[in-house]
C-alpha cells in the first residue's frame, strides 16, 4: 500500500478479507458494499491499495488469495462429502460446491460448519422440484440422500457423545416398579440420530469406504441409526417400525406412549410385535442408544 | 391387522417386552449385528484440524493446539506465491479446480444450473452403460 496518513491496518484487513472471500470474485468483491465501506475504490484504481508486481497486476495478485481461499473451502467440502464427490466426480462436485459457496458463503469461524447446508442447497436447486413435490423419486434424491448421510456422519463424529460416562445400568431399571414401566422415558444418547432415505445410500457409502467403486443404486427406502461409541461412528440399518419407535423416543415420549402410537401402525400380530419390541430394545440398549432412564418419581434422569 | 385399541393386558405385555429388552441389553456390551463401523472420514483425511473443532488436538496427526486458530487446515498445500500459476486452485471457468488461472486474477465463480445439467448428463451416461431405463430430464 502506498504511504498514506490515513493508513489503517484494521480497515485494510477487513477490506482484503471481504474482497478475497467474495463469492462473485475479486472485482465483484471490490465493488461490494462491504468493501466500499472500508475503501471507496474501483478495480481500475486498485493499485492505490495493492501495488502491482513486475509480472502481475494488482487484481491478479489479489486474485491469488481469492483462489486459494476457495480452493481450501473446496478441499474441506471434498473431505466432508467424499462419497458424494466420488458419485459426481471431482470436477462436477467442485462445480456444485462453488455454487453452494455462492449461495451459502462460509459464515463461521470454524470450517466444521461449512457443509451444513449442502444437502439443503441440493434440494433447493434440484431441477425437478415440481416432480419431487408430486412425490416422485428421482436421481437427484440419491445425491441429496448421500449428502445428508455424509453430513450426519461427520456431525455425529464431531458432536457430543457419552465417552467417559457410565452407560445405562440394570440397577436403573430394577428400581422402577412394573406398574410404572409405561411411564419411563428412555433418554437417548446425545449422538443418536435416525435418518430416512429414498435410496440405499448407507450400502452405497459402505461400498465406497471399502473401495468397491459402487454404482448408483436403484431407489428403495432405507432407515439408518447413527451413534458414536469410543469416538467411532456406528451405522445401523433399521426397520421402518424401529425408525418410528426411535422417532418417538427422540421426541421424549414415555415408553407407553411410544408403544401405543407405533402399535397402531404395526401390521403384525401382537405376539410377533412383542417379540420384535424385545429384540429391538435389547439391540438398541446394547448399541448404547440410551444414556439413562427417567422415571415418574424422579424428574431428573437416574444415573 | 393394526394393533389399535390395545387392552390393558396387551399393553402390559408389550411394555414388559420392551423393558425386558432393555434389561437384556444392559447385560451385553457393545457389539450389535449389522452395525457398520468406519474409521472416521476425518481421521483418514490429510487435513484434520479445521478451526475450532473441540476435539482438534485428539485427531490423528492433530496433537497441536490449533483449536480456535482456524488457520491450520491445509496449511501448506495451496499457497500461491508471487507469479506462479495457480492451476488447481479452483474457481475459474468450466473446470473449477483444474483450470490454469494464471493471469486471470479473479476466479468468478460460475453460478447457474449447469452443475445439475452436467450431473444429469453423467447420470444418463451411467444408466445407458448399465442398460437401465430412466425418465426424461426435467423441463427447467
Short mmCIF file of C-alpha atoms in Angstrom, two decimals, chain A residues 81 83-85 87-88 93 96 115-129 132-133 136-152 195-202 204 216-217, chain B residues 116 119:
data_model
loop_
_atom_site.label_atom_id
_atom_site.label_comp_id
_atom_site.label_asym_id
_atom_site.label_seq_id
_atom_site.Cartn_x
_atom_site.Cartn_y
_atom_site.Cartn_z
CA UNK A 81 -18.52 -35.43 1.34
CA UNK A 83 -18.73 -40.41 -1.34
CA UNK A 84 -20.72 -37.61 -2.95
CA UNK A 85 -17.52 -36.38 -4.63
CA UNK A 87 -20.56 -40.20 -7.13
CA UNK A 88 -20.39 -36.91 -9.00
CA UNK A 93 -18.50 -31.98 -7.25
CA UNK A 96 -21.74 -27.96 -7.14
CA UNK A 115 -21.04 -28.15 4.70
CA UNK A 116 -24.06 -27.75 6.96
CA UNK A 117 -26.39 -26.55 4.21
CA UNK A 118 -25.05 -28.67 1.37
CA UNK A 119 -27.95 -31.13 1.28
CA UNK A 120 -30.42 -28.25 1.60
CA UNK A 121 -28.66 -26.46 -1.26
CA UNK A 122 -29.03 -29.51 -3.49
CA UNK A 123 -32.68 -29.77 -2.51
CA UNK A 124 -33.29 -26.08 -3.21
CA UNK A 125 -31.59 -26.11 -6.60
CA UNK A 126 -32.71 -29.50 -7.88
CA UNK A 127 -34.02 -29.24 -11.42
CA UNK A 128 -37.01 -31.48 -10.85
CA UNK A 129 -38.61 -29.70 -7.90
CA UNK A 132 -40.49 -34.10 -6.34
CA UNK A 133 -43.33 -32.06 -4.91
CA UNK A 136 -41.78 -38.75 -7.46
CA UNK A 137 -38.37 -40.08 -6.51
CA UNK A 138 -35.61 -39.48 -9.00
CA UNK A 139 -31.84 -39.47 -9.22
CA UNK A 140 -31.36 -36.05 -7.52
CA UNK A 141 -32.76 -37.69 -4.39
CA UNK A 142 -29.79 -40.03 -4.44
CA UNK A 143 -27.34 -37.13 -4.30
CA UNK A 144 -29.34 -35.37 -1.60
CA UNK A 145 -29.61 -38.55 0.47
CA UNK A 146 -25.88 -39.18 0.14
CA UNK A 147 -25.03 -35.62 1.18
CA UNK A 148 -27.39 -35.94 4.15
CA UNK A 149 -25.81 -39.20 5.27
CA UNK A 150 -22.25 -37.93 5.00
CA UNK A 151 -23.02 -34.71 6.82
CA UNK A 152 -24.71 -36.58 9.65
CA UNK A 195 -32.31 -40.96 9.10
CA UNK A 196 -34.81 -41.89 6.43
CA UNK A 197 -33.66 -42.19 2.82
CA UNK A 198 -35.22 -42.80 -0.58
CA UNK A 199 -32.11 -44.61 -1.80
CA UNK A 200 -29.94 -47.21 -0.02
CA UNK A 201 -27.14 -44.71 0.46
CA UNK A 202 -25.86 -46.47 3.58
CA UNK A 204 -23.50 -47.25 -1.19
CA UNK A 216 -25.79 -45.55 -8.26
CA UNK A 217 -28.33 -47.97 -6.77
CA UNK B 116 -27.23 -30.14 -12.39
CA UNK B 119 -24.91 -34.23 -13.41
#
